[in-house]
mmCIF file with all atom_site columns, C-alpha atoms in Angstrom:
data_model
loop_
_atom_site.group_PDB
_atom_site.id
_atom_site.type_symbol
_atom_site.label_atom_id
_atom_site.label_alt_id
_atom_site.label_comp_id
_atom_site.label_asym_id
_atom_site.label_entity_id
_atom_site.label_seq_id
_atom_site.pdbx_PDB_ins_code
_atom_site.Cartn_x
_atom_site.Cartn_y
_atom_site.Cartn_z
_atom_site.occupancy
_atom_site.B_iso_or_equiv
_atom_site.pdbx_formal_charge
_atom_site.auth_seq_id
_atom_site.auth_comp_id
_atom_site.auth_asym_id
_atom_site.auth_atom_id
_atom_site.pdbx_PDB_model_num
ATOM 1   C CA . MET A 1 1   ? -6.556  -26.867 -0.356  1.00 0.00 ? 1   MET A CA 1
ATOM 2   C CA . GLU A 1 2   ? -5.281  -25.341 2.868   1.00 0.00 ? 2   GLU A CA 1
ATOM 3   C CA . MET A 1 3   ? -7.332  -22.282 3.879   1.00 0.00 ? 3   MET A CA 1
ATOM 4   C CA . LEU A 1 4   ? -4.433  -19.823 4.156   1.00 0.00 ? 4   LEU A CA 1
ATOM 5   C CA . GLU A 1 5   ? -3.278  -20.799 0.681   1.00 0.00 ? 5   GLU A CA 1
ATOM 6   C CA . GLN A 1 6   ? -6.828  -20.288 -0.599  1.00 0.00 ? 6   GLN A CA 1
ATOM 7   C CA . ILE A 1 7   ? -6.935  -16.805 0.966   1.00 0.00 ? 7   ILE A CA 1
ATOM 8   C CA . ALA A 1 8   ? -3.723  -15.877 -0.878  1.00 0.00 ? 8   ALA A CA 1
ATOM 9   C CA . ILE A 1 9   ? -5.126  -17.217 -4.165  1.00 0.00 ? 9   ILE A CA 1
ATOM 10  C CA . CYS A 1 10  ? -8.353  -15.253 -3.684  1.00 0.00 ? 10  CYS A CA 1
ATOM 11  C CA . VAL A 1 11  ? -6.414  -12.033 -3.088  1.00 0.00 ? 11  VAL A CA 1
ATOM 12  C CA . GLU A 1 12  ? -4.249  -12.664 -6.128  1.00 0.00 ? 12  GLU A CA 1
ATOM 13  C CA . ASN A 1 13  ? -7.352  -13.212 -8.274  1.00 0.00 ? 13  ASN A CA 1
ATOM 14  C CA . GLY A 1 14  ? -9.429  -10.379 -6.811  1.00 0.00 ? 14  GLY A CA 1
ATOM 15  C CA . LYS A 1 15  ? -12.097 -12.681 -5.335  1.00 0.00 ? 15  LYS A CA 1
ATOM 16  C CA . GLY A 1 16  ? -13.449 -10.447 -2.578  1.00 0.00 ? 16  GLY A CA 1
ATOM 17  C CA . ASN A 1 17  ? -16.451 -12.421 -1.372  1.00 0.00 ? 17  ASN A CA 1
ATOM 18  C CA . LEU A 1 18  ? -18.959 -15.120 -2.263  1.00 0.00 ? 18  LEU A CA 1
ATOM 19  C CA . ALA A 1 19  ? -21.095 -12.714 -4.309  1.00 0.00 ? 19  ALA A CA 1
ATOM 20  C CA . SER A 1 20  ? -18.155 -11.437 -6.365  1.00 0.00 ? 20  SER A CA 1
ATOM 21  C CA . PRO A 1 21  ? -18.562 -12.435 -10.041 1.00 0.00 ? 21  PRO A CA 1
ATOM 22  C CA . TYR A 1 22  ? -14.849 -12.069 -10.690 1.00 0.00 ? 22  TYR A CA 1
ATOM 23  C CA . PRO A 1 23  ? -13.001 -14.140 -11.677 1.00 0.00 ? 23  PRO A CA 1
ATOM 24  C CA . PRO A 1 24  ? -15.621 -16.227 -13.520 1.00 0.00 ? 24  PRO A CA 1
ATOM 25  C CA . SER A 1 25  ? -13.720 -19.457 -12.756 1.00 0.00 ? 25  SER A CA 1
ATOM 26  C CA . MET A 1 26  ? -14.323 -18.850 -9.020  1.00 0.00 ? 26  MET A CA 1
ATOM 27  C CA . LYS A 1 27  ? -17.992 -17.861 -9.276  1.00 0.00 ? 27  LYS A CA 1
ATOM 28  C CA . GLY A 1 28  ? -20.055 -19.233 -6.372  1.00 0.00 ? 28  GLY A CA 1
ATOM 29  C CA . GLN A 1 29  ? -16.979 -19.888 -4.241  1.00 0.00 ? 29  GLN A CA 1
ATOM 30  C CA . PRO A 1 30  ? -16.230 -18.089 -0.964  1.00 0.00 ? 30  PRO A CA 1
ATOM 31  C CA . GLY A 1 31  ? -13.854 -15.147 -1.237  1.00 0.00 ? 31  GLY A CA 1
ATOM 32  C CA . VAL A 1 32  ? -11.401 -13.380 1.029   1.00 0.00 ? 32  VAL A CA 1
ATOM 33  C CA . ASP A 1 33  ? -14.148 -11.958 3.251   1.00 0.00 ? 33  ASP A CA 1
ATOM 34  C CA . GLU A 1 34  ? -15.632 -15.338 4.154   1.00 0.00 ? 34  GLU A CA 1
ATOM 35  C CA . LEU A 1 35  ? -12.345 -17.252 4.287   1.00 0.00 ? 35  LEU A CA 1
ATOM 36  C CA . VAL A 1 36  ? -10.612 -14.799 6.613   1.00 0.00 ? 36  VAL A CA 1
ATOM 37  C CA . LYS A 1 37  ? -13.598 -14.761 8.969   1.00 0.00 ? 37  LYS A CA 1
ATOM 38  C CA . GLN A 1 38  ? -13.697 -18.567 8.916   1.00 0.00 ? 38  GLN A CA 1
ATOM 39  C CA . ALA A 1 39  ? -9.963  -18.806 9.592   1.00 0.00 ? 39  ALA A CA 1
ATOM 40  C CA . LEU A 1 40  ? -10.111 -16.410 12.552  1.00 0.00 ? 40  LEU A CA 1
ATOM 41  C CA . ASP A 1 41  ? -13.243 -18.085 13.937  1.00 0.00 ? 41  ASP A CA 1
ATOM 42  C CA . GLY A 1 42  ? -11.323 -21.353 13.747  1.00 0.00 ? 42  GLY A CA 1
ATOM 43  C CA . ASN A 1 43  ? -8.570  -19.846 15.917  1.00 0.00 ? 43  ASN A CA 1
ATOM 44  C CA . GLU A 1 44  ? -6.074  -19.459 13.115  1.00 0.00 ? 44  GLU A CA 1
ATOM 45  C CA . SER A 1 45  ? -3.297  -17.048 14.081  1.00 0.00 ? 45  SER A CA 1
ATOM 46  C CA . PRO A 1 46  ? -4.068  -13.474 12.920  1.00 0.00 ? 46  PRO A CA 1
ATOM 47  C CA . ASP A 1 47  ? -0.387  -13.150 11.974  1.00 0.00 ? 47  ASP A CA 1
ATOM 48  C CA . LYS A 1 48  ? -0.660  -16.140 9.647   1.00 0.00 ? 48  LYS A CA 1
ATOM 49  C CA . VAL A 1 49  ? -3.851  -14.742 8.096   1.00 0.00 ? 49  VAL A CA 1
ATOM 50  C CA . LEU A 1 50  ? -2.057  -11.440 7.492   1.00 0.00 ? 50  LEU A CA 1
ATOM 51  C CA . ASP A 1 51  ? 0.850   -13.340 5.921   1.00 0.00 ? 51  ASP A CA 1
ATOM 52  C CA . ALA A 1 52  ? -1.615  -15.009 3.523   1.00 0.00 ? 52  ALA A CA 1
ATOM 53  C CA . LEU A 1 53  ? -3.064  -11.630 2.496   1.00 0.00 ? 53  LEU A CA 1
ATOM 54  C CA . VAL A 1 54  ? 0.449   -10.236 2.013   1.00 0.00 ? 54  VAL A CA 1
ATOM 55  C CA . LYS A 1 55  ? 1.447   -13.264 -0.070  1.00 0.00 ? 55  LYS A CA 1
ATOM 56  C CA . GLY A 1 56  ? -1.520  -12.783 -2.411  1.00 0.00 ? 56  GLY A CA 1
ATOM 57  C CA . MET A 1 57  ? -0.813  -9.071  -2.883  1.00 0.00 ? 57  MET A CA 1
ATOM 58  C CA . ALA A 1 58  ? 2.879   -9.779  -3.461  1.00 0.00 ? 58  ALA A CA 1
ATOM 59  C CA . VAL A 1 59  ? 2.077   -12.196 -6.298  1.00 0.00 ? 59  VAL A CA 1
ATOM 60  C CA . ILE A 1 60  ? -0.289  -9.822  -8.119  1.00 0.00 ? 60  ILE A CA 1
ATOM 61  C CA . GLY A 1 61  ? 2.107   -6.944  -7.389  1.00 0.00 ? 61  GLY A CA 1
ATOM 62  C CA . ASP A 1 62  ? 4.979   -8.807  -9.020  1.00 0.00 ? 62  ASP A CA 1
ATOM 63  C CA . LYS A 1 63  ? 2.798   -9.596  -12.048 1.00 0.00 ? 63  LYS A CA 1
ATOM 64  C CA . PHE A 1 64  ? 1.825   -5.926  -12.303 1.00 0.00 ? 64  PHE A CA 1
ATOM 65  C CA . GLY A 1 65  ? 5.471   -4.870  -12.138 1.00 0.00 ? 65  GLY A CA 1
ATOM 66  C CA . GLN A 1 66  ? 6.300   -7.311  -14.956 1.00 0.00 ? 66  GLN A CA 1
ATOM 67  C CA . GLY A 1 67  ? 3.419   -6.097  -17.145 1.00 0.00 ? 67  GLY A CA 1
ATOM 68  C CA . LYS A 1 68  ? 1.540   -9.408  -16.705 1.00 0.00 ? 68  LYS A CA 1
ATOM 69  C CA . ALA A 1 69  ? -1.336  -7.792  -14.762 1.00 0.00 ? 69  ALA A CA 1
ATOM 70  C CA . PHE A 1 70  ? -3.007  -4.442  -15.188 1.00 0.00 ? 70  PHE A CA 1
ATOM 71  C CA . VAL A 1 71  ? -4.618  -1.680  -13.123 1.00 0.00 ? 71  VAL A CA 1
ATOM 72  C CA . PRO A 1 72  ? -8.154  -3.197  -13.016 1.00 0.00 ? 72  PRO A CA 1
ATOM 73  C CA . GLN A 1 73  ? -6.749  -6.501  -11.704 1.00 0.00 ? 73  GLN A CA 1
ATOM 74  C CA . MET A 1 74  ? -4.635  -4.696  -9.115  1.00 0.00 ? 74  MET A CA 1
ATOM 75  C CA . LEU A 1 75  ? -7.664  -2.727  -7.934  1.00 0.00 ? 75  LEU A CA 1
ATOM 76  C CA . LEU A 1 76  ? -9.745  -5.902  -7.586  1.00 0.00 ? 76  LEU A CA 1
ATOM 77  C CA . SER A 1 77  ? -6.961  -7.613  -5.632  1.00 0.00 ? 77  SER A CA 1
ATOM 78  C CA . ALA A 1 78  ? -6.536  -4.565  -3.396  1.00 0.00 ? 78  ALA A CA 1
ATOM 79  C CA . LYS A 1 79  ? -10.279 -4.461  -2.748  1.00 0.00 ? 79  LYS A CA 1
ATOM 80  C CA . ALA A 1 80  ? -10.280 -8.179  -1.899  1.00 0.00 ? 80  ALA A CA 1
ATOM 81  C CA . MET A 1 81  ? -7.322  -7.678  0.422   1.00 0.00 ? 81  MET A CA 1
ATOM 82  C CA . SER A 1 82  ? -9.154  -4.802  2.140   1.00 0.00 ? 82  SER A CA 1
ATOM 83  C CA . ALA A 1 83  ? -12.086 -7.142  2.859   1.00 0.00 ? 83  ALA A CA 1
ATOM 84  C CA . GLY A 1 84  ? -9.691  -9.395  4.735   1.00 0.00 ? 84  GLY A CA 1
ATOM 85  C CA . MET A 1 85  ? -7.942  -6.521  6.512   1.00 0.00 ? 85  MET A CA 1
ATOM 86  C CA . ALA A 1 86  ? -11.301 -5.364  7.903   1.00 0.00 ? 86  ALA A CA 1
ATOM 87  C CA . HIS A 1 87  ? -11.473 -8.592  9.936   1.00 0.00 ? 87  HIS A CA 1
ATOM 88  C CA . LEU A 1 88  ? -7.902  -8.075  11.183  1.00 0.00 ? 88  LEU A CA 1
ATOM 89  C CA . LYS A 1 89  ? -8.353  -4.483  12.377  1.00 0.00 ? 89  LYS A CA 1
ATOM 90  C CA . PRO A 1 90  ? -9.433  -5.473  15.916  1.00 0.00 ? 90  PRO A CA 1
ATOM 91  C CA . TYR A 1 91  ? -6.199  -7.481  16.246  1.00 0.00 ? 91  TYR A CA 1
ATOM 92  C CA . PHE A 1 92  ? -4.144  -4.472  15.122  1.00 0.00 ? 92  PHE A CA 1
ATOM 93  C CA . SER A 1 93  ? -5.999  -2.262  17.623  1.00 0.00 ? 93  SER A CA 1
ATOM 94  C CA . SER A 1 94  ? -5.374  -4.698  20.477  1.00 0.00 ? 94  SER A CA 1
ATOM 95  C CA . GLY A 1 95  ? -1.703  -4.995  19.587  1.00 0.00 ? 95  GLY A CA 1
ATOM 96  C CA . GLU A 1 96  ? -2.009  -8.747  18.979  1.00 0.00 ? 96  GLU A CA 1
ATOM 97  C CA . VAL A 1 97  ? -0.811  -8.141  15.428  1.00 0.00 ? 97  VAL A CA 1
ATOM 98  C CA . LYS A 1 98  ? 1.921   -5.553  15.007  1.00 0.00 ? 98  LYS A CA 1
ATOM 99  C CA . ARG A 1 99  ? 2.063   -3.107  12.114  1.00 0.00 ? 99  ARG A CA 1
ATOM 100 C CA . LYS A 1 100 ? 5.390   -2.854  10.322  1.00 0.00 ? 100 LYS A CA 1
ATOM 101 C CA . GLY A 1 101 ? 5.201   0.925   10.515  1.00 0.00 ? 101 GLY A CA 1
ATOM 102 C CA . THR A 1 102 ? 3.207   3.961   9.410   1.00 0.00 ? 102 THR A CA 1
ATOM 103 C CA . PHE A 1 103 ? 3.217   5.155   5.795   1.00 0.00 ? 103 PHE A CA 1
ATOM 104 C CA . ILE A 1 104 ? 1.955   8.644   4.934   1.00 0.00 ? 104 ILE A CA 1
ATOM 105 C CA . ILE A 1 105 ? 1.127   9.072   1.253   1.00 0.00 ? 105 ILE A CA 1
ATOM 106 C CA . GLY A 1 106 ? -0.289  11.824  -0.926  1.00 0.00 ? 106 GLY A CA 1
ATOM 107 C CA . THR A 1 107 ? -0.296  13.196  -4.458  1.00 0.00 ? 107 THR A CA 1
ATOM 108 C CA . VAL A 1 108 ? 1.739   16.406  -4.484  1.00 0.00 ? 108 VAL A CA 1
ATOM 109 C CA . CYS A 1 109 ? 0.246   19.892  -4.719  1.00 0.00 ? 109 CYS A CA 1
ATOM 110 C CA . GLY A 1 110 ? -1.010  20.848  -8.163  1.00 0.00 ? 110 GLY A CA 1
ATOM 111 C CA . ASP A 1 111 ? -1.711  17.219  -9.135  1.00 0.00 ? 111 ASP A CA 1
ATOM 112 C CA . LEU A 1 112 ? -5.165  15.639  -8.877  1.00 0.00 ? 112 LEU A CA 1
ATOM 113 C CA . HIS A 1 113 ? -4.305  12.141  -10.108 1.00 0.00 ? 113 HIS A CA 1
ATOM 114 C CA . ASP A 1 114 ? -4.863  9.367   -7.596  1.00 0.00 ? 114 ASP A CA 1
ATOM 115 C CA . ILE A 1 115 ? -5.051  5.930   -9.256  1.00 0.00 ? 115 ILE A CA 1
ATOM 116 C CA . GLY A 1 116 ? -1.343  5.207   -8.857  1.00 0.00 ? 116 GLY A CA 1
ATOM 117 C CA . LYS A 1 117 ? -1.324  6.651   -5.359  1.00 0.00 ? 117 LYS A CA 1
ATOM 118 C CA . ASN A 1 118 ? -4.342  4.541   -4.389  1.00 0.00 ? 118 ASN A CA 1
ATOM 119 C CA . LEU A 1 119 ? -2.743  1.373   -5.740  1.00 0.00 ? 119 LEU A CA 1
ATOM 120 C CA . VAL A 1 120 ? 0.408   1.987   -3.735  1.00 0.00 ? 120 VAL A CA 1
ATOM 121 C CA . ALA A 1 121 ? -1.591  2.832   -0.584  1.00 0.00 ? 121 ALA A CA 1
ATOM 122 C CA . MET A 1 122 ? -3.684  -0.339  -0.802  1.00 0.00 ? 122 MET A CA 1
ATOM 123 C CA . THR A 1 123 ? -0.710  -2.555  -1.619  1.00 0.00 ? 123 THR A CA 1
ATOM 124 C CA . VAL A 1 124 ? 1.336   -1.121  1.255   1.00 0.00 ? 124 VAL A CA 1
ATOM 125 C CA . GLU A 1 125 ? -1.571  -1.554  3.665   1.00 0.00 ? 125 GLU A CA 1
ATOM 126 C CA . GLY A 1 126 ? -1.938  -5.123  2.450   1.00 0.00 ? 126 GLY A CA 1
ATOM 127 C CA . SER A 1 127 ? 1.689   -5.771  3.366   1.00 0.00 ? 127 SER A CA 1
ATOM 128 C CA . GLY A 1 128 ? 1.021   -4.909  7.005   1.00 0.00 ? 128 GLY A CA 1
ATOM 129 C CA . TRP A 1 129 ? 1.593   -1.148  7.263   1.00 0.00 ? 129 TRP A CA 1
ATOM 130 C CA . GLU A 1 130 ? -0.749  1.449   8.697   1.00 0.00 ? 130 GLU A CA 1
ATOM 131 C CA . VAL A 1 131 ? -1.469  3.882   5.853   1.00 0.00 ? 131 VAL A CA 1
ATOM 132 C CA . ILE A 1 132 ? -2.377  7.555   6.262   1.00 0.00 ? 132 ILE A CA 1
ATOM 133 C CA . ASP A 1 133 ? -3.702  8.705   2.872   1.00 0.00 ? 133 ASP A CA 1
ATOM 134 C CA . LEU A 1 134 ? -3.696  12.504  2.590   1.00 0.00 ? 134 LEU A CA 1
ATOM 135 C CA . GLY A 1 135 ? -5.393  12.479  -0.823  1.00 0.00 ? 135 GLY A CA 1
ATOM 136 C CA . VAL A 1 136 ? -4.470  14.656  -3.810  1.00 0.00 ? 136 VAL A CA 1
ATOM 137 C CA . ASP A 1 137 ? -3.121  18.193  -4.260  1.00 0.00 ? 137 ASP A CA 1
ATOM 138 C CA . VAL A 1 138 ? -1.365  17.924  -0.883  1.00 0.00 ? 138 VAL A CA 1
ATOM 139 C CA . LYS A 1 139 ? 0.614   20.974  0.205   1.00 0.00 ? 139 LYS A CA 1
ATOM 140 C CA . PRO A 1 140 ? 3.950   20.766  2.051   1.00 0.00 ? 140 PRO A CA 1
ATOM 141 C CA . GLU A 1 141 ? 2.520   21.856  5.398   1.00 0.00 ? 141 GLU A CA 1
ATOM 142 C CA . LYS A 1 142 ? -0.036  19.043  5.349   1.00 0.00 ? 142 LYS A CA 1
ATOM 143 C CA . PHE A 1 143 ? 2.733   16.445  4.999   1.00 0.00 ? 143 PHE A CA 1
ATOM 144 C CA . VAL A 1 144 ? 4.706   18.126  7.809   1.00 0.00 ? 144 VAL A CA 1
ATOM 145 C CA . GLU A 1 145 ? 1.639   18.155  10.065  1.00 0.00 ? 145 GLU A CA 1
ATOM 146 C CA . ALA A 1 146 ? 0.951   14.463  9.380   1.00 0.00 ? 146 ALA A CA 1
ATOM 147 C CA . ILE A 1 147 ? 4.538   13.541  10.288  1.00 0.00 ? 147 ILE A CA 1
ATOM 148 C CA . THR A 1 148 ? 4.219   15.524  13.520  1.00 0.00 ? 148 THR A CA 1
ATOM 149 C CA . GLN A 1 149 ? 1.104   13.489  14.358  1.00 0.00 ? 149 GLN A CA 1
ATOM 150 C CA . HIS A 1 150 ? 2.757   10.199  13.355  1.00 0.00 ? 150 HIS A CA 1
ATOM 151 C CA . PRO A 1 151 ? 6.427   10.272  14.380  1.00 0.00 ? 151 PRO A CA 1
ATOM 152 C CA . ASP A 1 152 ? 8.775   7.699   12.823  1.00 0.00 ? 152 ASP A CA 1
ATOM 153 C CA . SER A 1 153 ? 6.534   7.361   9.768   1.00 0.00 ? 153 SER A CA 1
ATOM 154 C CA . VAL A 1 154 ? 7.782   7.001   6.200   1.00 0.00 ? 154 VAL A CA 1
ATOM 155 C CA . VAL A 1 155 ? 6.372   9.389   3.574   1.00 0.00 ? 155 VAL A CA 1
ATOM 156 C CA . GLY A 1 156 ? 5.421   8.635   -0.028  1.00 0.00 ? 156 GLY A CA 1
ATOM 157 C CA . LEU A 1 157 ? 5.043   11.398  -2.635  1.00 0.00 ? 157 LEU A CA 1
ATOM 158 C CA . SER A 1 158 ? 3.189   10.704  -5.882  1.00 0.00 ? 158 SER A CA 1
ATOM 159 C CA . ALA A 1 159 ? 3.008   12.750  -9.097  1.00 0.00 ? 159 ALA A CA 1
ATOM 160 C CA . LEU A 1 160 ? 1.717   11.950  -12.564 1.00 0.00 ? 160 LEU A CA 1
ATOM 161 C CA . LEU A 1 161 ? 2.574   15.194  -14.351 1.00 0.00 ? 161 LEU A CA 1
ATOM 162 C CA . THR A 1 162 ? 5.979   16.512  -15.375 1.00 0.00 ? 162 THR A CA 1
ATOM 163 C CA . THR A 1 163 ? 4.668   19.948  -14.375 1.00 0.00 ? 163 THR A CA 1
ATOM 164 C CA . THR A 1 164 ? 4.104   18.844  -10.766 1.00 0.00 ? 164 THR A CA 1
ATOM 165 C CA . MET A 1 165 ? 7.056   16.538  -10.164 1.00 0.00 ? 165 MET A CA 1
ATOM 166 C CA . GLY A 1 166 ? 9.146   19.583  -9.269  1.00 0.00 ? 166 GLY A CA 1
ATOM 167 C CA . ASN A 1 167 ? 6.855   20.128  -6.283  1.00 0.00 ? 167 ASN A CA 1
ATOM 168 C CA . MET A 1 168 ? 8.298   16.940  -4.789  1.00 0.00 ? 168 MET A CA 1
ATOM 169 C CA . GLU A 1 169 ? 11.565  18.776  -4.130  1.00 0.00 ? 169 GLU A CA 1
ATOM 170 C CA . VAL A 1 170 ? 9.703   21.671  -2.461  1.00 0.00 ? 170 VAL A CA 1
ATOM 171 C CA . ILE A 1 171 ? 7.783   19.261  -0.218  1.00 0.00 ? 171 ILE A CA 1
ATOM 172 C CA . LEU A 1 172 ? 10.904  17.248  0.552   1.00 0.00 ? 172 LEU A CA 1
ATOM 173 C CA . LYS A 1 173 ? 12.748  20.392  1.680   1.00 0.00 ? 173 LYS A CA 1
ATOM 174 C CA . SER A 1 174 ? 9.821   21.399  3.916   1.00 0.00 ? 174 SER A CA 1
ATOM 175 C CA . ILE A 1 175 ? 9.761   17.937  5.493   1.00 0.00 ? 175 ILE A CA 1
ATOM 176 C CA . ARG A 1 176 ? 13.523  17.860  6.076   1.00 0.00 ? 176 ARG A CA 1
ATOM 177 C CA . GLU A 1 177 ? 13.461  21.324  7.715   1.00 0.00 ? 177 GLU A CA 1
ATOM 178 C CA . LYS A 1 178 ? 11.032  20.123  10.395  1.00 0.00 ? 178 LYS A CA 1
ATOM 179 C CA . HIS A 1 179 ? 11.700  16.390  10.440  1.00 0.00 ? 179 HIS A CA 1
ATOM 180 C CA . PRO A 1 180 ? 15.249  15.844  9.105   1.00 0.00 ? 180 PRO A CA 1
ATOM 181 C CA . ASP A 1 181 ? 15.329  12.112  9.809   1.00 0.00 ? 181 ASP A CA 1
ATOM 182 C CA . THR A 1 182 ? 12.079  11.268  7.990   1.00 0.00 ? 182 THR A CA 1
ATOM 183 C CA . LYS A 1 183 ? 12.497  8.902   5.053   1.00 0.00 ? 183 LYS A CA 1
ATOM 184 C CA . VAL A 1 184 ? 10.680  10.027  1.895   1.00 0.00 ? 184 VAL A CA 1
ATOM 185 C CA . ILE A 1 185 ? 10.092  7.817   -1.142  1.00 0.00 ? 185 ILE A CA 1
ATOM 186 C CA . ILE A 1 186 ? 8.683   8.988   -4.465  1.00 0.00 ? 186 ILE A CA 1
ATOM 187 C CA . GLY A 1 187 ? 6.943   7.535   -7.503  1.00 0.00 ? 187 GLY A CA 1
ATOM 188 C CA . GLY A 1 188 ? 4.779   8.255   -10.524 1.00 0.00 ? 188 GLY A CA 1
ATOM 189 C CA . ALA A 1 189 ? 4.863   8.056   -14.305 1.00 0.00 ? 189 ALA A CA 1
ATOM 190 C CA . PRO A 1 190 ? 7.437   10.828  -14.980 1.00 0.00 ? 190 PRO A CA 1
ATOM 191 C CA . ILE A 1 191 ? 9.680   9.935   -12.024 1.00 0.00 ? 191 ILE A CA 1
ATOM 192 C CA . SER A 1 192 ? 13.024  8.162   -12.376 1.00 0.00 ? 192 SER A CA 1
ATOM 193 C CA . GLN A 1 193 ? 15.846  7.021   -10.129 1.00 0.00 ? 193 GLN A CA 1
ATOM 194 C CA . ASP A 1 194 ? 17.954  9.883   -11.463 1.00 0.00 ? 194 ASP A CA 1
ATOM 195 C CA . PHE A 1 195 ? 15.301  12.402  -10.428 1.00 0.00 ? 195 PHE A CA 1
ATOM 196 C CA . SER A 1 196 ? 15.013  10.772  -7.020  1.00 0.00 ? 196 SER A CA 1
ATOM 197 C CA . ASN A 1 197 ? 18.779  11.046  -6.571  1.00 0.00 ? 197 ASN A CA 1
ATOM 198 C CA . SER A 1 198 ? 18.798  14.671  -7.716  1.00 0.00 ? 198 SER A CA 1
ATOM 199 C CA . ILE A 1 199 ? 16.310  15.817  -5.065  1.00 0.00 ? 199 ILE A CA 1
ATOM 200 C CA . GLY A 1 200 ? 17.722  13.640  -2.292  1.00 0.00 ? 200 GLY A CA 1
ATOM 201 C CA . ALA A 1 201 ? 14.747  11.322  -1.794  1.00 0.00 ? 201 ALA A CA 1
ATOM 202 C CA . SER A 1 202 ? 15.246  8.159   0.250   1.00 0.00 ? 202 SER A CA 1
ATOM 203 C CA . GLY A 1 203 ? 14.168  5.972   -2.653  1.00 0.00 ? 203 GLY A CA 1
ATOM 204 C CA . TYR A 1 204 ? 12.076  5.538   -5.786  1.00 0.00 ? 204 TYR A CA 1
ATOM 205 C CA . SER A 1 205 ? 9.815   2.813   -7.135  1.00 0.00 ? 205 SER A CA 1
ATOM 206 C CA . SER A 1 206 ? 8.022   2.473   -10.439 1.00 0.00 ? 206 SER A CA 1
ATOM 207 C CA . ASN A 1 207 ? 5.323   0.113   -9.118  1.00 0.00 ? 207 ASN A CA 1
ATOM 208 C CA . PRO A 1 208 ? 3.362   -0.717  -5.935  1.00 0.00 ? 208 PRO A CA 1
ATOM 209 C CA . GLN A 1 209 ? 5.155   -3.955  -5.067  1.00 0.00 ? 209 GLN A CA 1
ATOM 210 C CA . GLY A 1 210 ? 8.485   -2.228  -5.529  1.00 0.00 ? 210 GLY A CA 1
ATOM 211 C CA . ALA A 1 211 ? 7.326   0.423   -3.047  1.00 0.00 ? 211 ALA A CA 1
ATOM 212 C CA . VAL A 1 212 ? 6.570   -2.304  -0.490  1.00 0.00 ? 212 VAL A CA 1
ATOM 213 C CA . GLU A 1 213 ? 10.020  -3.839  -0.961  1.00 0.00 ? 213 GLU A CA 1
ATOM 214 C CA . LEU A 1 214 ? 11.625  -0.400  -0.671  1.00 0.00 ? 214 LEU A CA 1
ATOM 215 C CA . LEU A 1 215 ? 9.758   0.345   2.560   1.00 0.00 ? 215 LEU A CA 1
ATOM 216 C CA . ASN A 1 216 ? 10.759  -3.006  4.037   1.00 0.00 ? 216 ASN A CA 1
ATOM 217 C CA . ARG A 1 217 ? 14.414  -2.260  3.242   1.00 0.00 ? 217 ARG A CA 1
ATOM 218 C CA . LEU A 1 218 ? 14.198  1.221   4.769   1.00 0.00 ? 218 LEU A CA 1
ATOM 219 C CA . ILE A 1 219 ? 13.019  -0.136  8.127   1.00 0.00 ? 219 ILE A CA 1
ATOM 220 C CA . ALA A 1 220 ? 15.236  -3.225  8.160   1.00 0.00 ? 220 ALA A CA 1
#
């Protein structure tokens, strides 16, 4: 099997490295860590290696969105993808591989939930974006400050509680006052397209892969 295809399959299946016991059918086989290093050492194009990582995350992301994969599988795939991205970081730093853009993400103030936010952050990074993760319980001024430091970024707001989703509108207003052209997307269990429309967000997604597709459309 061609190495780039194998990298994508390893990401999809959450096979991070040789020592990884998951999935059992791939036990004892090299994972993303070894295969990416081998590909780059063999003078494979860093862009093509990144494309393979993105392809693997897209497949598992689509399965997750369809209810055919679940959070533990997504986390394993994201971790495997991160092992490959670590080898690509020098190429990003040198400018040999270009990032699609910068994505600032955080769970809104009053909300301490981060699993969904982390999944989106890792999936977006795996699709070739630089991700600035502000963590949980993020106040409006912290988002504004991050945008000031990273002009032309896109912002993602996450909330899991109905009691905190209203804070998205507060944060959005603060962002628009200082950075009126910044695109802001939102997501989380209680969020809907109707809510997104009502607060004037740039978009909404119910799953990580959908967030990637939304971001790609916003910068097209």
